[in-house]
Short mmCIF file of C-alpha atoms in Angstrom, two decimals:
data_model
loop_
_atom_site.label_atom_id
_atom_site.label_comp_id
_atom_site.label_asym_id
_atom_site.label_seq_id
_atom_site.Cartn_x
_atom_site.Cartn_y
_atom_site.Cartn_z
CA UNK M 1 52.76 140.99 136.55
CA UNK M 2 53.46 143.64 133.24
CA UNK M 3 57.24 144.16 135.67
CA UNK M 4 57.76 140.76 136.08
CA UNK M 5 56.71 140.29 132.18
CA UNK M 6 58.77 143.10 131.49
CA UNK M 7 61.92 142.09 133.50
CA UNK M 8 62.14 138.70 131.53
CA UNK M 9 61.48 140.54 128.03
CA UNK M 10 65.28 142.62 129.22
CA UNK M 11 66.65 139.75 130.27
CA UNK M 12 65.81 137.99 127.02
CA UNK M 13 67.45 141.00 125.34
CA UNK M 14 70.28 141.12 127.44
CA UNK M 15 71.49 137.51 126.55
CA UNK M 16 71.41 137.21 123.13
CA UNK M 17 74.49 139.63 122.83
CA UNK M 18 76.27 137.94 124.93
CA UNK M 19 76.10 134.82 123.32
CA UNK M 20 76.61 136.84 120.16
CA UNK M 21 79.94 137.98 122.11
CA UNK M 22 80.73 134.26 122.74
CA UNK M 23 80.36 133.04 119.37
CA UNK M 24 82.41 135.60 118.14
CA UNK M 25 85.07 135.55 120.38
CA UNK M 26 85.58 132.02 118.32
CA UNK M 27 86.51 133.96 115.36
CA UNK M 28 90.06 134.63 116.98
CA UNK M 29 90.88 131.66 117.23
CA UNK M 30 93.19 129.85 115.02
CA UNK M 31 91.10 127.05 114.03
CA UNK M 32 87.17 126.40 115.35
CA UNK M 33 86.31 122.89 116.54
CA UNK M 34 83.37 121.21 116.38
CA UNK M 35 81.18 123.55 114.32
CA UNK M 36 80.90 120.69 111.46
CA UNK M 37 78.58 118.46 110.85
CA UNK M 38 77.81 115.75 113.66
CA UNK M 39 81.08 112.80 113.02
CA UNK M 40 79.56 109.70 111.55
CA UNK M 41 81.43 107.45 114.62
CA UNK M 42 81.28 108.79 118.02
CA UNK M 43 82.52 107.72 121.23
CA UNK M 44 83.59 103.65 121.75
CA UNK M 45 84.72 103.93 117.95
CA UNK M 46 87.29 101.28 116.58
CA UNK M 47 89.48 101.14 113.73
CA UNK M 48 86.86 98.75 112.15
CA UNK M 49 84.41 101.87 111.79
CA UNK M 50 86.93 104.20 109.80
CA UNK M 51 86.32 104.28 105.97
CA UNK M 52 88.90 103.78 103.47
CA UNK M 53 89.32 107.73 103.34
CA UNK M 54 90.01 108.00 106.55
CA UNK M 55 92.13 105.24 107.24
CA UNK M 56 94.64 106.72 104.67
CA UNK M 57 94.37 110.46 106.42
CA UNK M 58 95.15 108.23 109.68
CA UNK M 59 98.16 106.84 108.25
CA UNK M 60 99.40 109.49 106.39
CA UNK M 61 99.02 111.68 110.11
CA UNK M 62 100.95 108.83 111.76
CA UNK M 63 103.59 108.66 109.30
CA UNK M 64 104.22 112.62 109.61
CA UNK M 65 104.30 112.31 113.12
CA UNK M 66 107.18 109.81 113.07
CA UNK M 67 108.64 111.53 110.08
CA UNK M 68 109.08 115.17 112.38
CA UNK M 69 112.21 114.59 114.37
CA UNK M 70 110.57 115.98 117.59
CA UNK M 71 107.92 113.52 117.79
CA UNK M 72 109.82 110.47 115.78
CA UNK M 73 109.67 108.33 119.13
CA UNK M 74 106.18 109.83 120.52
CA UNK M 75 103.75 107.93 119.98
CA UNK M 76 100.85 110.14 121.87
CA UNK M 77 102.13 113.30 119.83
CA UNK M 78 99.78 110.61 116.92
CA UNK M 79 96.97 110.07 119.37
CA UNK M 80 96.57 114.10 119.84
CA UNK M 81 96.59 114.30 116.14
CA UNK M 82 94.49 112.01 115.27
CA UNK M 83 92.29 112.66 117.61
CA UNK M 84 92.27 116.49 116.76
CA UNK M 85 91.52 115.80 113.58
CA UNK M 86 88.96 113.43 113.85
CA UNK M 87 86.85 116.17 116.24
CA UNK M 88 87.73 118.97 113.54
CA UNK M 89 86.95 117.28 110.16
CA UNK M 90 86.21 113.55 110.93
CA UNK M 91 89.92 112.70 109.42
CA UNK M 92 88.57 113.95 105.74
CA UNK M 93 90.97 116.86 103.87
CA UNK M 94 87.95 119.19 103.92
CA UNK M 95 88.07 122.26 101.42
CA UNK M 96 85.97 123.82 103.27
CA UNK M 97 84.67 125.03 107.10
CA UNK M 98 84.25 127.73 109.54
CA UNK M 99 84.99 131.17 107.59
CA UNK M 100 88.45 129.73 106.13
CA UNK M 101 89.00 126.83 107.80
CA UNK M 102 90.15 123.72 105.56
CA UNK M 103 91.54 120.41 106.22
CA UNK M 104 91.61 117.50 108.70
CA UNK M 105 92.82 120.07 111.18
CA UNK M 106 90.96 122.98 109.88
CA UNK M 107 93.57 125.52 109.84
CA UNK M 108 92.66 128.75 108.53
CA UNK M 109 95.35 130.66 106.39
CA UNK M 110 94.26 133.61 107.66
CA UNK M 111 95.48 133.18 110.87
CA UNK M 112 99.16 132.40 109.99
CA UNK M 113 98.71 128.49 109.28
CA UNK M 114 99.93 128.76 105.34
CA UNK M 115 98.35 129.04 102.45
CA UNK M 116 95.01 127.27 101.36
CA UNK M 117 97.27 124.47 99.70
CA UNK M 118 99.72 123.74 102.29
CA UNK M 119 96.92 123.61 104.79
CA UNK M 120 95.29 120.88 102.88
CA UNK M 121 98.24 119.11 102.25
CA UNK M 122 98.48 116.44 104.99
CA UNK M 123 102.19 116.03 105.81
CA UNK M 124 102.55 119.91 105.97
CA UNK M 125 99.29 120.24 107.84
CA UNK M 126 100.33 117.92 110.41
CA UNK M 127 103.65 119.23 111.06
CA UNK M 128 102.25 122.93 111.49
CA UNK M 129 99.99 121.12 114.51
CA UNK M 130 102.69 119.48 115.94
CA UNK M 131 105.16 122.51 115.93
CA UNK M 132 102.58 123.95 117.94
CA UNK M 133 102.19 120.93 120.18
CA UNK M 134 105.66 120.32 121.28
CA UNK M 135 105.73 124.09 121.99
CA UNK M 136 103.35 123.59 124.63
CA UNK M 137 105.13 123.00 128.17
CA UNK M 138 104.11 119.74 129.71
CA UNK M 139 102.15 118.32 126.42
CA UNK M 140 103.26 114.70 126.95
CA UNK M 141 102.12 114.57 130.49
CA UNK M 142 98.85 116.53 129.75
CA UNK M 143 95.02 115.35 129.04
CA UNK M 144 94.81 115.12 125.78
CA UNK M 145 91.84 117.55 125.43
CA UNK M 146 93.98 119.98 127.26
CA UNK M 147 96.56 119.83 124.92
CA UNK M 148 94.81 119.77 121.99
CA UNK M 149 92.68 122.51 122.90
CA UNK M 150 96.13 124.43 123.82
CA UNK M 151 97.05 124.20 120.34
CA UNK M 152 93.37 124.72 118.31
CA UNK M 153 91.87 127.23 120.69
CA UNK M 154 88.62 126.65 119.93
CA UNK M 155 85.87 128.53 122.05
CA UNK M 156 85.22 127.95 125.39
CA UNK M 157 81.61 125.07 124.87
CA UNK M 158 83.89 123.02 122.44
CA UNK M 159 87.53 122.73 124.47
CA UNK M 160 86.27 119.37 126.08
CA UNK M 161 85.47 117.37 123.05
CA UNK M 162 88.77 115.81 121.87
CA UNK M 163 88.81 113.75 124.62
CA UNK M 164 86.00 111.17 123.04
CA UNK M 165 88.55 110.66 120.40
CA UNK M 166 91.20 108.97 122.78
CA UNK M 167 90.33 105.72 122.46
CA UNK M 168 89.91 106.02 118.69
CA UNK M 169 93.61 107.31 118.53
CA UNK M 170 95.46 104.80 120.61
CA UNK M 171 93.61 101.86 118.77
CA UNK M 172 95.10 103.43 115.39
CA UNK M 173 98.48 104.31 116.50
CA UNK M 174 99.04 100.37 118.04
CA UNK M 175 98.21 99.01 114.53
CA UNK M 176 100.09 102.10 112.43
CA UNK M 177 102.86 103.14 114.93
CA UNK M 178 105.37 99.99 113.52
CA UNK M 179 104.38 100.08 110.21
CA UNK M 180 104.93 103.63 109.27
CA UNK M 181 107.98 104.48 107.99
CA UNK M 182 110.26 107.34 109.35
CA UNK M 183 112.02 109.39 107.22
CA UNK M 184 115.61 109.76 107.51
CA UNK M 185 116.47 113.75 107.82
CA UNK M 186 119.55 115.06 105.91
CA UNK M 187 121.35 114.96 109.13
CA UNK M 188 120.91 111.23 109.80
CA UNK M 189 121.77 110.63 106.11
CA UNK M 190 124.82 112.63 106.34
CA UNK M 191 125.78 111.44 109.39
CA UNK M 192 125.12 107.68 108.26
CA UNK M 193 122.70 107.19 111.01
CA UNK M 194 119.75 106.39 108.75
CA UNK M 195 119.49 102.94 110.07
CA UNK M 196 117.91 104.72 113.20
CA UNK M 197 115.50 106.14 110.96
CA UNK M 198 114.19 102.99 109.55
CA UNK M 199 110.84 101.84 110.11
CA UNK M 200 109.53 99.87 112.65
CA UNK M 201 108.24 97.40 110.20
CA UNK M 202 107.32 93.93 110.93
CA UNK M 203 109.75 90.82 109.15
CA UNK M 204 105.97 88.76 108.92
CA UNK M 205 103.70 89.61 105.68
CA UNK M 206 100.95 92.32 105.70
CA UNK M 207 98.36 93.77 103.62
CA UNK M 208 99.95 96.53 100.72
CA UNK M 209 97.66 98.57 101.95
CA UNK M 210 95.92 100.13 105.42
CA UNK M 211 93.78 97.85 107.78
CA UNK M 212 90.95 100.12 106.78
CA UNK M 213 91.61 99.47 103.29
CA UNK M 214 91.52 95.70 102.98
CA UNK M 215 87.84 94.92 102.20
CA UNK M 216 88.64 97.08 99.14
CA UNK M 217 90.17 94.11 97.44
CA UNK M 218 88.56 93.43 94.56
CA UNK M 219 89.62 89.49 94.64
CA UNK M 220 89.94 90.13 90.47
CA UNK M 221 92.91 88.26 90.01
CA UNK M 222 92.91 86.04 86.51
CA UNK M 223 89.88 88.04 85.23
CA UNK M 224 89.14 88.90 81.80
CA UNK M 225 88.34 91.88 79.54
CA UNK M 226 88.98 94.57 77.29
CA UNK M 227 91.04 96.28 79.86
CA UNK M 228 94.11 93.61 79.64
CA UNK M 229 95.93 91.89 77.08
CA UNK M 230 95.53 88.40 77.94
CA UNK M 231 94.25 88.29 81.79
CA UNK M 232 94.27 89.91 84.89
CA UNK M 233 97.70 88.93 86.54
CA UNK M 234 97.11 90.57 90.22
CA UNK M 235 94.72 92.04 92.50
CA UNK M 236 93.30 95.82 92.74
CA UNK M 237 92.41 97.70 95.66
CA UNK M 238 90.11 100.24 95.40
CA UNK M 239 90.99 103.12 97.45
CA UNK M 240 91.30 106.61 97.18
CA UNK M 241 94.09 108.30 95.05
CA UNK M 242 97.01 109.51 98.25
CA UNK M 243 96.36 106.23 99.90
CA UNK M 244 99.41 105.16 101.13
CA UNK M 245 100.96 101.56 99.67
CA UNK M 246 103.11 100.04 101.60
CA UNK M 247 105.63 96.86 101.35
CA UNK M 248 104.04 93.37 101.83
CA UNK M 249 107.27 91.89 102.54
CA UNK M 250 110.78 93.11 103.67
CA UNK M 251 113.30 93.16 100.80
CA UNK M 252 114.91 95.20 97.93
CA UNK M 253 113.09 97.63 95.96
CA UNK M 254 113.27 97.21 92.32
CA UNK M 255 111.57 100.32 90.17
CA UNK M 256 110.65 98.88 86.39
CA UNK M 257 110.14 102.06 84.15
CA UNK M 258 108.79 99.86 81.08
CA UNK M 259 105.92 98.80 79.46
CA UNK M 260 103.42 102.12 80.47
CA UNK M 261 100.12 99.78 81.53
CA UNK M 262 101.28 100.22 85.46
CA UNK M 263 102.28 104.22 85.28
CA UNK M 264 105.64 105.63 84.79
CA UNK M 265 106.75 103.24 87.17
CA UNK M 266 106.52 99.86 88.61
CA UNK M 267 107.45 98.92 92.14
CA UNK M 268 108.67 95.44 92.79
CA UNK M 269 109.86 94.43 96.06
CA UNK M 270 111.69 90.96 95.90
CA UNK M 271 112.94 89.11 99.21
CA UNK M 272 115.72 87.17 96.97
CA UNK M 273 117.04 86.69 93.66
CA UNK M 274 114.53 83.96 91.91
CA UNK M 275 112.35 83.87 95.05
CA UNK M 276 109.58 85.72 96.22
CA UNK M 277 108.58 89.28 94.72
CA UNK M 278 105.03 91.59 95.07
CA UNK M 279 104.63 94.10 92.61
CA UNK M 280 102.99 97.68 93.15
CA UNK M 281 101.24 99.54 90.24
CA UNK M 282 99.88 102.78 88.92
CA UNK M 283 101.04 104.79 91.78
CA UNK M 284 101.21 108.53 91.53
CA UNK M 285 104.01 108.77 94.15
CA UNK M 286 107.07 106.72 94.54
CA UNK M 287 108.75 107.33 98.45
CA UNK M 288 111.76 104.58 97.63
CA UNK M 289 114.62 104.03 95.06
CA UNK M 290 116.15 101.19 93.49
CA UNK M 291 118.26 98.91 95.66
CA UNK M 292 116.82 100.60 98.97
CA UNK M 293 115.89 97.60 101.50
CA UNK M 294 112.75 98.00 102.85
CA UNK M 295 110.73 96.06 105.84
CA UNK M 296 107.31 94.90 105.68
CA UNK M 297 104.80 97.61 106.30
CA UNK M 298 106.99 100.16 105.11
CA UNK M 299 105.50 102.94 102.88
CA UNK M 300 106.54 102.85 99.13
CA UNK M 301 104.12 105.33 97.78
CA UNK M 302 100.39 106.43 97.31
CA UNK M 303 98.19 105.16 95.32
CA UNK M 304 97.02 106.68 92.09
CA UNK M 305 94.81 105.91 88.77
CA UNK M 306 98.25 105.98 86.17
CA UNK M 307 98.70 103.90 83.22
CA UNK M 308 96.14 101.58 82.23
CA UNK M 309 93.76 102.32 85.09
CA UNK M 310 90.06 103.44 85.14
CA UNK M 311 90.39 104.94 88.43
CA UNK M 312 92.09 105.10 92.08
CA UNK M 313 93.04 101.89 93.23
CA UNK M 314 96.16 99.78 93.92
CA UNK M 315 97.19 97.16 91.28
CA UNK M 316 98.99 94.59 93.62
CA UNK M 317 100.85 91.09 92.28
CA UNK M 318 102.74 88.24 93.69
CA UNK M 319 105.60 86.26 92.06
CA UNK M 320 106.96 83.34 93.90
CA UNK M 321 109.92 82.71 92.02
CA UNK M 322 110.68 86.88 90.70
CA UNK M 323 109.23 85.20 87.44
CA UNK M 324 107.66 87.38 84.70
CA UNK M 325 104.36 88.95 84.33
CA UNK M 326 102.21 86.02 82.63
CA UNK M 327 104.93 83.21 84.14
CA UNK M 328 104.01 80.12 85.98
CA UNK M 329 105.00 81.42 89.74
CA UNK M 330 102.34 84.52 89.48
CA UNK M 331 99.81 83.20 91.97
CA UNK M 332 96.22 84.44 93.04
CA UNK M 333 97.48 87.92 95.66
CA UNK M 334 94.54 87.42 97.31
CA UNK M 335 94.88 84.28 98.84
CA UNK M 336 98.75 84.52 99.42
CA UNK M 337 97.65 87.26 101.40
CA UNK M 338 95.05 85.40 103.48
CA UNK M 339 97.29 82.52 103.86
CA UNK M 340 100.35 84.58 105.02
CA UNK M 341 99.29 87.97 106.41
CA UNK M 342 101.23 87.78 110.42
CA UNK M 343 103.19 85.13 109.43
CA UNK M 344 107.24 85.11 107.67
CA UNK M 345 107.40 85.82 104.48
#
């Protein structure tokens, strides 16, 4: 009995390095996977159960998917993504993780990914992954668990976890994939070939914002208070600051740099001259410029808190007739949208 006792008491010893040795073979990897806290949706997820927060990450990873020429026409170069970055931070810009590990893909600087900036910044992050991705022979016709694993290298117990994100991705990419905007690179522009680089928008009306995003709507339209000068003349959506805002309608961008209550700049996109125009306010990035046409569900910026605003959200109007701010044709946004979201402008 004390040999038998004693055998188990060396075995006992003899493990717990080796699983030392396991854990810290992890630490070569580029990025670790999975050793975050448990995801708040799990597997049989839908687009429905994404927050605000991550709805925006989503869309922002879609639209630098189409935006890197490689991957401009791939649509499952977004589910790997996505998916890889809803296993590695639940698709939130972390600034923090394993050792140095930040981001929704939790690159670590430290390994070569960039610098702690860049790796939090989601267009740059995203293009470092797929770089990586298309590098890998085979990737399109691979599992995707294989292929994100190829690029992540996470440690042996975690390799097999993307996988439950599949679903999650493809269900995001067929409502984003149309209505993100590509890019045009300087060699389409130069070449004139930036019609090929347009976006896949819809001509029908949608929300200025992502499907996560909608329920945000405040419905605050002809409200009063101290915050306006006479009343409220659109709608706010309250989501975070980055979130991307993106044409209701198809139709000519108009940027306003007046009165300073919307920001240092006003985004108006209006279908025809005296006809139908949706404004976009206190946004902290502008994408388009003046006299651009644009198609419904293409990106125009990110939201912000600028100008007379008390925090993040998207100040959103509608003018049937292009008329002025406080002018007979501005109508309730909230239920134009209802009444027209799907449907021609």
């Amino acid at each position: 009995m004390k040999n038998a006792a004693l055998g188990l008491l060396v075995a006992y010893v003899l493990l717990v390095p080796i699983s030392m040795l396991v854990l810290a073979g992890s630490a070569t990897s580029s990025t670790v996977a999975c050793e975050l806290e448990s995801p708040a949706v799990d597997r049989g997820a839908t687009v429905a159960d994404l927050d605000a927060e991550q709805m925006a990450n989503a869309t922002r990873i879609v639209a630098a998917v189409r935006s890197f020429p490689p991957t401009a026409n791939e649509p499952y170069a977004a589910v790997v993504a996505l998916a890889t970055a809803m296993q590695e931070s639940t698709l939130r810009n972390l600034d923090y993780g394993d050792r140095d590990s930040l981001g929704l893909f939790q690159q670590r600087p430290s390994q070569g990914w960039g610098t702690p900036a860049q790796v939090r910044d989601v267009e740059y992050a995203t293009h470092s992954f797929l770089k990586h991705l298309v590098r890998v022979v085979g990737w399109k016709s691979m599992p995707l668990t294989q292929a994100a694993a190829t690029v992540q290298r996470p440690a042996e117990e975690y390799e097999g976890l993307y996988a439950r994100w599949q679903s999650l991705g493809e269900e995001v990419v067929a409502v984003l994939w149309t209505r993100t905007s590509i890019t045009p690179t300087t060699q389409q522009c130069e070449s004139g070939d930036a019609t090929t680089a347009a976006t896949g928008a819809t001509s029908g009306v949608v929300y200025p914002v992502p499907p996560g995003a909608v329920a945000s709507d405040n419905h605050n339209w002809g409200g009063q208070g101290g915050m306006w000068s006479s009343w409220h003349t659109g709608t706010d959506f309250s989501v975070p600051c980055g979130t991307p805002v993106v044409a209701s309608t198809a139709g000519e961008v108009v940027l306003d740099h007046g009165p300073s209550w919307y920001g240092p700049v006003l985004v108006k996109v209006v279908t025809a001259p005296d006809s139908l125009a949706t404004w976009y306010a206190h946004m902290q990035s502008v994408t388009v410029r003046s006299g651009q046409q644009v198609g419904a569900g293409q990106q125009l910026g990110e939201v912000g808190a600028l100008g007379n605003a008390s925090g993040c959200h998207l100040h959103f109007e509608v003018h049937l007739r292009n008329g002025d701010i406080y002018g007979p044709d501005n109508i309730d946004p909230s239920s134009w949208l209802a009444a027209h979201v799907g449907k021609a402008a």
